[in-house]
């Protein structure tokens, strides 16, 4: 088994299908128009709704939740799905807030997704820094996820999570061989903090890819919210420099990727 099917629902939300596994990342299904507070004077309005409603997703065997405390990564409709998921993997403080058996992971800790008749998937949490240096206590804990299963030819499937380029993301390049990289982009900024960035810009993503060298790059979480400051056309121009295969997935349609 070497393939994976990914459906980009919108924002950071993707459905990852591996064998019989159905894994959802950062569930966000609220309609557009609402303004969400992110803390410390920051907020943003959702501009675009999901490409498909939550009831169209079907069975969810696991949720990979990079963080629970920002509405663009977990909103009310997404939170309502969590009790029906087979497993919820997230940060340690996020698991404590969510409860209900959610599993908290620290960077570089791992757990297994196991079911009879399905490939075992090792899920390893990877480091994120969701803002400038020393911003961790303000922005809160965030993690990415690396998924490994038997039969991968090019490497793991890596979900970057909301992060800037920093030592932790470079550790991913040192420790892992990445087949498919789901990169959270958008170059997030807020008026109250001026030029400071809270997620990858495409230019920084290019720098990351030069050390990461993934087989396939899948941009996600780059538009649909007021606080995203680098729209897709600008990101496409930058990512044209990446020698690896860059796939901009159509919203709501499953795409088969080689991994």
Short mmCIF file of C-alpha atoms in Angstrom, two decimals, residues 15-197:
data_model
loop_
_atom_site.label_atom_id
_atom_site.label_comp_id
_atom_site.label_asym_id
_atom_site.label_seq_id
_atom_site.Cartn_x
_atom_site.Cartn_y
_atom_site.Cartn_z
CA UNK A 15 -9.83 14.05 5.38
CA UNK A 16 -6.94 11.58 5.12
CA UNK A 17 -7.85 8.06 3.97
CA UNK A 18 -5.26 5.31 4.38
CA UNK A 19 -6.51 1.78 3.83
CA UNK A 20 -9.70 1.68 5.88
CA UNK A 21 -8.63 4.55 8.11
CA UNK A 22 -10.49 7.88 7.90
CA UNK A 23 -8.56 10.59 9.72
CA UNK A 24 -9.71 14.21 10.01
CA UNK A 25 -7.38 17.13 10.71
CA UNK A 26 -8.39 20.32 12.58
CA UNK A 27 -12.18 20.14 12.10
CA UNK A 28 -13.70 23.50 11.12
CA UNK A 29 -17.26 23.45 9.81
CA UNK A 30 -18.86 26.70 11.01
CA UNK A 31 -20.45 28.90 8.32
CA UNK A 32 -18.68 32.14 7.36
CA UNK A 33 -19.41 35.58 8.79
CA UNK A 34 -18.60 35.16 12.46
CA UNK A 35 -15.75 36.91 14.23
CA UNK A 36 -13.60 34.81 16.57
CA UNK A 37 -11.39 36.06 19.39
CA UNK A 38 -7.95 34.47 19.57
CA UNK A 39 -6.82 36.14 22.79
CA UNK A 40 -4.49 39.03 23.70
CA UNK A 41 -6.40 41.50 21.55
CA UNK A 42 -6.33 39.39 18.37
CA UNK A 43 -9.39 38.30 16.41
CA UNK A 44 -10.47 37.40 12.90
CA UNK A 45 -13.58 36.92 10.77
CA UNK A 46 -14.24 33.71 8.86
CA UNK A 47 -14.79 34.62 5.22
CA UNK A 48 -15.38 31.25 3.52
CA UNK A 49 -17.27 28.19 4.72
CA UNK A 50 -16.26 24.52 4.30
CA UNK A 51 -16.54 22.83 0.92
CA UNK A 52 -18.68 20.10 2.46
CA UNK A 53 -20.86 19.87 5.58
CA UNK A 54 -19.82 17.69 8.51
CA UNK A 55 -22.53 15.12 7.76
CA UNK A 56 -20.91 14.50 4.36
CA UNK A 57 -17.64 13.43 5.97
CA UNK A 58 -18.95 10.11 7.21
CA UNK A 59 -17.16 7.93 9.74
CA UNK A 60 -14.19 9.49 11.53
CA UNK A 61 -11.72 7.06 13.06
CA UNK A 62 -9.37 9.70 14.44
CA UNK A 63 -8.99 13.46 14.69
CA UNK A 64 -5.57 15.08 14.54
CA UNK A 65 -6.05 18.40 16.30
CA UNK A 66 -3.00 20.66 16.13
CA UNK A 67 -4.55 22.92 18.79
CA UNK A 68 -7.98 23.44 20.27
CA UNK A 69 -7.91 27.07 21.37
CA UNK A 70 -8.18 28.95 18.04
CA UNK A 71 -11.45 29.03 16.13
CA UNK A 72 -9.77 28.61 12.74
CA UNK A 73 -8.48 25.18 13.83
CA UNK A 74 -11.40 24.00 15.95
CA UNK A 75 -14.75 25.75 15.80
CA UNK A 76 -18.12 24.96 17.36
CA UNK A 77 -19.28 22.59 14.61
CA UNK A 78 -15.90 20.87 14.61
CA UNK A 79 -15.96 20.50 18.38
CA UNK A 80 -19.38 18.84 18.13
CA UNK A 81 -17.80 16.08 16.00
CA UNK A 82 -15.15 15.11 18.53
CA UNK A 83 -17.26 12.78 20.70
CA UNK A 84 -18.09 10.66 17.63
CA UNK A 85 -14.46 10.25 16.56
CA UNK A 86 -12.70 7.03 17.46
CA UNK A 87 -9.69 8.92 18.84
CA UNK A 88 -8.69 12.55 19.33
CA UNK A 89 -4.98 13.34 19.36
CA UNK A 90 -3.86 16.84 20.33
CA UNK A 91 -1.59 18.82 22.67
CA UNK A 92 -1.31 17.91 26.35
CA UNK A 93 -3.15 21.03 27.59
CA UNK A 94 -5.67 20.66 24.75
CA UNK A 95 -6.47 17.08 25.78
CA UNK A 96 -7.08 18.27 29.35
CA UNK A 97 -9.48 20.94 28.12
CA UNK A 98 -11.34 18.63 25.73
CA UNK A 99 -11.56 15.62 28.02
CA UNK A 100 -13.53 12.61 26.86
CA UNK A 101 -10.44 10.43 26.43
CA UNK A 102 -8.54 12.80 24.16
CA UNK A 103 -4.85 11.87 24.00
CA UNK A 104 -2.28 14.60 24.65
CA UNK A 105 1.07 14.41 22.89
CA UNK A 106 4.25 16.39 23.48
CA UNK A 107 6.63 17.06 20.59
CA UNK A 108 8.38 13.86 19.49
CA UNK A 109 6.13 11.61 21.56
CA UNK A 110 4.16 9.00 19.61
CA UNK A 111 1.12 6.78 19.75
CA UNK A 112 -0.39 4.08 17.55
CA UNK A 113 -3.67 3.87 15.68
CA UNK A 114 -4.54 0.18 15.63
CA UNK A 115 -7.60 -1.75 14.42
CA UNK A 116 -7.93 -5.36 13.22
CA UNK A 117 -7.67 -5.60 9.45
CA UNK A 118 -6.14 -2.15 9.06
CA UNK A 119 -2.55 -1.00 8.75
CA UNK A 120 -1.10 0.22 12.04
CA UNK A 121 -0.33 3.95 11.87
CA UNK A 122 2.32 5.45 14.10
CA UNK A 123 1.49 9.08 14.88
CA UNK A 124 4.36 11.24 16.11
CA UNK A 125 3.82 14.78 17.36
CA UNK A 126 6.19 17.35 15.85
CA UNK A 127 7.18 20.78 17.19
CA UNK A 128 5.38 23.99 16.27
CA UNK A 129 5.92 27.60 17.22
CA UNK A 130 2.78 29.55 16.40
CA UNK A 131 4.42 32.96 16.41
CA UNK A 132 7.64 34.91 17.00
CA UNK A 133 10.33 33.90 19.53
CA UNK A 134 9.12 33.73 23.15
CA UNK A 135 5.46 33.80 22.06
CA UNK A 136 4.68 30.29 23.32
CA UNK A 137 3.08 31.30 26.64
CA UNK A 138 0.86 33.76 24.75
CA UNK A 139 -0.20 31.74 21.70
CA UNK A 140 -0.38 28.40 23.53
CA UNK A 141 0.75 24.88 22.70
CA UNK A 142 0.54 23.66 19.09
CA UNK A 143 1.82 20.47 17.48
CA UNK A 144 2.11 18.92 14.04
CA UNK A 145 1.76 15.23 13.19
CA UNK A 146 3.87 12.72 11.28
CA UNK A 147 2.05 9.57 10.14
CA UNK A 148 4.01 6.43 9.36
CA UNK A 149 2.68 3.08 8.12
CA UNK A 150 4.11 0.05 6.36
CA UNK A 151 4.52 0.44 2.61
CA UNK A 152 5.41 4.13 2.38
CA UNK A 153 7.94 4.52 -0.44
CA UNK A 154 8.79 8.21 -0.13
CA UNK A 155 8.38 8.83 3.60
CA UNK A 156 5.88 9.88 6.22
CA UNK A 157 2.81 12.06 5.80
CA UNK A 158 3.51 15.24 7.76
CA UNK A 159 0.93 17.79 8.89
CA UNK A 160 2.95 20.89 9.78
CA UNK A 161 0.37 22.53 12.04
CA UNK A 162 0.28 26.30 12.51
CA UNK A 163 3.93 27.22 12.80
CA UNK A 164 6.62 29.59 11.65
CA UNK A 165 10.02 28.43 10.45
CA UNK A 166 12.10 27.71 13.53
CA UNK A 167 14.43 25.17 15.10
CA UNK A 168 11.59 22.69 15.68
CA UNK A 169 10.55 22.57 12.03
CA UNK A 170 14.18 22.10 11.03
CA UNK A 171 14.28 19.13 13.43
CA UNK A 172 11.59 17.53 11.28
CA UNK A 173 13.98 17.66 8.34
CA UNK A 174 16.73 16.13 10.47
CA UNK A 175 14.63 13.32 11.96
CA UNK A 176 12.10 12.38 9.29
CA UNK A 177 11.95 11.51 5.62
CA UNK A 178 8.77 13.21 4.39
CA UNK A 179 6.72 11.84 1.52
CA UNK A 180 3.72 14.20 1.66
CA UNK A 181 3.87 17.52 3.53
CA UNK A 182 0.60 19.28 4.36
CA UNK A 183 1.91 22.78 4.99
CA UNK A 184 -0.16 25.36 6.87
CA UNK A 185 0.59 28.65 5.11
CA UNK A 186 -1.11 32.06 4.99
CA UNK A 187 1.51 34.32 6.60
CA UNK A 188 -0.87 35.22 9.45
CA UNK A 189 -0.58 38.73 10.89
CA UNK A 190 -2.73 40.83 13.24
CA UNK A 191 -2.98 44.64 13.35
CA UNK A 192 -2.23 44.70 17.08
CA UNK A 193 1.16 43.01 16.59
CA UNK A 194 2.20 44.71 13.36
CA UNK A 195 4.61 42.82 11.08
CA UNK A 196 4.97 39.75 13.30
CA UNK A 197 4.00 36.48 11.59
#
